[in-house]
CSV table of C-alpha atoms in Angstrom, one decimal:
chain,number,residue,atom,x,y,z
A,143,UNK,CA,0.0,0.0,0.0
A,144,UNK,CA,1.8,3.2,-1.2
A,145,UNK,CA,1.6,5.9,1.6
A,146,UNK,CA,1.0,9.4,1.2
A,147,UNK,CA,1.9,12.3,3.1
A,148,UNK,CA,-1.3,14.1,2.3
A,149,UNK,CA,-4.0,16.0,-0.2
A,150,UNK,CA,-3.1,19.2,2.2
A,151,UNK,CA,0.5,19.2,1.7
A,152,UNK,CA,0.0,19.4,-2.0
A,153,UNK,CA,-2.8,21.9,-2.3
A,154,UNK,CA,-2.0,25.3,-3.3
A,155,UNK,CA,-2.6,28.2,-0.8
A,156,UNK,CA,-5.6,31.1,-1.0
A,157,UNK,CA,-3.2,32.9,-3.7
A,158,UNK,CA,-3.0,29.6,-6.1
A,159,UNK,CA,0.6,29.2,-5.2
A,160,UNK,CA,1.8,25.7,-4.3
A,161,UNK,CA,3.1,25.7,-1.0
A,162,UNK,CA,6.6,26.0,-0.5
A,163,UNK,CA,9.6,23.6,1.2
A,164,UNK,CA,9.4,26.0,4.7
A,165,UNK,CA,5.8,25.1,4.2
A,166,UNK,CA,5.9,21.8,3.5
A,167,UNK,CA,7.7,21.3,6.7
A,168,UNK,CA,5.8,23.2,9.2
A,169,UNK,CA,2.5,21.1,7.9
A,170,UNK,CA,4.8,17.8,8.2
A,171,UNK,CA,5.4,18.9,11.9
A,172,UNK,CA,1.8,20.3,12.9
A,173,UNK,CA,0.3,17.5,15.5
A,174,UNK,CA,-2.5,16.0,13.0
A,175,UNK,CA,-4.1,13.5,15.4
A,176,UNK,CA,-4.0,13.2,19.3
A,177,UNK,CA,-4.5,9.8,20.7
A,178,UNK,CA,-6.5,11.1,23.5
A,179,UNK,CA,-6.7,7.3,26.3
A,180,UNK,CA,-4.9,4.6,26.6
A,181,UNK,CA,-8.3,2.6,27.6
A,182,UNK,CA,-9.7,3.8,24.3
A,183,UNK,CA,-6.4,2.4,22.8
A,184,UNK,CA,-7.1,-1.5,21.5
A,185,UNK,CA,-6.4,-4.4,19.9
A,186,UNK,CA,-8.7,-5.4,16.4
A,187,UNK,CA,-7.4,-8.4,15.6
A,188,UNK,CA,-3.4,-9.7,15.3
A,189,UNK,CA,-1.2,-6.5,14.1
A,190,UNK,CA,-4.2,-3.9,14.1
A,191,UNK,CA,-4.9,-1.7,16.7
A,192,UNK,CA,-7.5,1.2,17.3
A,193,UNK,CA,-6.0,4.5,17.9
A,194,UNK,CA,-9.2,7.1,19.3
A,195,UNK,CA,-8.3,10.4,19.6
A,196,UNK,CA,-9.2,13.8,17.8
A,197,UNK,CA,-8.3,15.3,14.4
A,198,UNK,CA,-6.0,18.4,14.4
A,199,UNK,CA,-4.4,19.7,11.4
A,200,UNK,CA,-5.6,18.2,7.9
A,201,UNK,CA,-8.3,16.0,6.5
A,202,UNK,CA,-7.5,12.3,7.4
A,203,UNK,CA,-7.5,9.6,5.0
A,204,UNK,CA,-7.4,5.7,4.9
A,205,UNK,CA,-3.7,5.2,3.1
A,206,UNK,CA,-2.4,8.4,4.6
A,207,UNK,CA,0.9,8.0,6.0
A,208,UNK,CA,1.8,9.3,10.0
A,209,UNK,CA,4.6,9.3,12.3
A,210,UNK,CA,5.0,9.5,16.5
A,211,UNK,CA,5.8,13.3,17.0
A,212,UNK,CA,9.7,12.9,17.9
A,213,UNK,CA,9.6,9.3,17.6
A,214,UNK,CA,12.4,8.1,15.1
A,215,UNK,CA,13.0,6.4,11.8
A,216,UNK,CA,10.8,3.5,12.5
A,217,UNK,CA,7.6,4.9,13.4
A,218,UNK,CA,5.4,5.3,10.6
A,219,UNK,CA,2.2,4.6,10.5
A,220,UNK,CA,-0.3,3.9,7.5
A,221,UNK,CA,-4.0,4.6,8.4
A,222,UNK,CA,-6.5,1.6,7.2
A,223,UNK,CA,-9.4,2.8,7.8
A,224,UNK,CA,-11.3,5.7,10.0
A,225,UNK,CA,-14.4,5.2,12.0
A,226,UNK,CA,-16.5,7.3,14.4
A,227,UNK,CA,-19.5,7.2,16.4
A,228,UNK,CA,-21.0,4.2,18.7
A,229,UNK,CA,-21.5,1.8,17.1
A,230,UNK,CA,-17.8,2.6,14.8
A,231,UNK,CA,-19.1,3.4,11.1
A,232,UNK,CA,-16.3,3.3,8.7
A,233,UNK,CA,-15.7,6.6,7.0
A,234,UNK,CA,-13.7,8.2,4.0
A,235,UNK,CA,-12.1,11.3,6.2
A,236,UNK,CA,-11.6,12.8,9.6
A,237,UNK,CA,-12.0,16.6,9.5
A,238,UNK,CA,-10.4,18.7,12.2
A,239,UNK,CA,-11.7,18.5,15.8
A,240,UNK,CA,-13.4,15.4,15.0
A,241,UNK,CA,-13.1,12.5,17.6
A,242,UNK,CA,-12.5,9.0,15.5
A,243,UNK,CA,-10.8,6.2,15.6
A,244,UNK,CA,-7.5,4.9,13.4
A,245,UNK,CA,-6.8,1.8,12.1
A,246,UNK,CA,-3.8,0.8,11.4
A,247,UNK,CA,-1.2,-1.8,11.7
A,248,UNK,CA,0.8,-2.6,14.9
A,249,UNK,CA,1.7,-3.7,18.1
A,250,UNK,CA,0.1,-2.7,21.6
A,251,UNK,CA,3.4,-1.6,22.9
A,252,UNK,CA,4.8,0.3,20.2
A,253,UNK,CA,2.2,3.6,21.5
A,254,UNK,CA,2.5,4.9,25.1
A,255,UNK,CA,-0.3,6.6,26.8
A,256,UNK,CA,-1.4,9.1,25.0
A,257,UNK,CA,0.8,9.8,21.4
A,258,UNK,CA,0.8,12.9,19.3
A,259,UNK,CA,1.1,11.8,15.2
A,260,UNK,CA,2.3,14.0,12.4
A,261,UNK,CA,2.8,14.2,9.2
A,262,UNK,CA,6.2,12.5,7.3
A,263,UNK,CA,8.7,14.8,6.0
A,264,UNK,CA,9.1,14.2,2.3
């Protein structure tokens, strides 16, 4: 699955120009998503987990790409699928302040209480 570091990133500004490199990274290191509990934090099946939390910066996407704010090479993230409300109801974005949930791929352990995602630096 190819991962993508966002519509937003790409999207030229209210003047029509495309955004820059200085702008590029200052979106890359805006908090997108704040896991918000670790008992809202669970496990969906071998390698998938449920991350809840709230939207931030951006329009989320199944297939975008995230990393742990200040967490190292070996933390990306690819987002499966989104879902909100009780019962969860899969949908195609997460606007911000939005509570929802994140699928993706992992381990319990590899997220600590509460986690701060951004964006990947091209």
């Amino acid at each position: 699955m190819e991962t993508s570091t966002s519509s937003i990133a790409d999207e030229p500004d209210e003047d029509g120009a495309a955004p820059d490199a200085d702008d590029r990274a200052a979106l890359a290191e805006a908090v997108v998503f704040n896991m918000s509990d670790r008992f809202t934090r669970y496990e969906d099946g071998p390698g998938v987990l449920i991350l809840a939390g709230v939207a931030q910066t951006g329009v989320l996407r199944p297939g975008d790409g995230l990393e742990i704010q200040g967490g190292g090479p070996d933390t990306g993230i690819t987002i499966t699928a989104i879902r909100v409300g009780v019962p969860d109801v899969e949908v195609e974005s997460l606007s911000p302040g939005e509570f929802g949930y994140l699928v993706v791929t992992g381990e319990f352990g590899d997220y600590s209480f509460t986690e701060q995602l951004v964006r990947p630096i091209d």
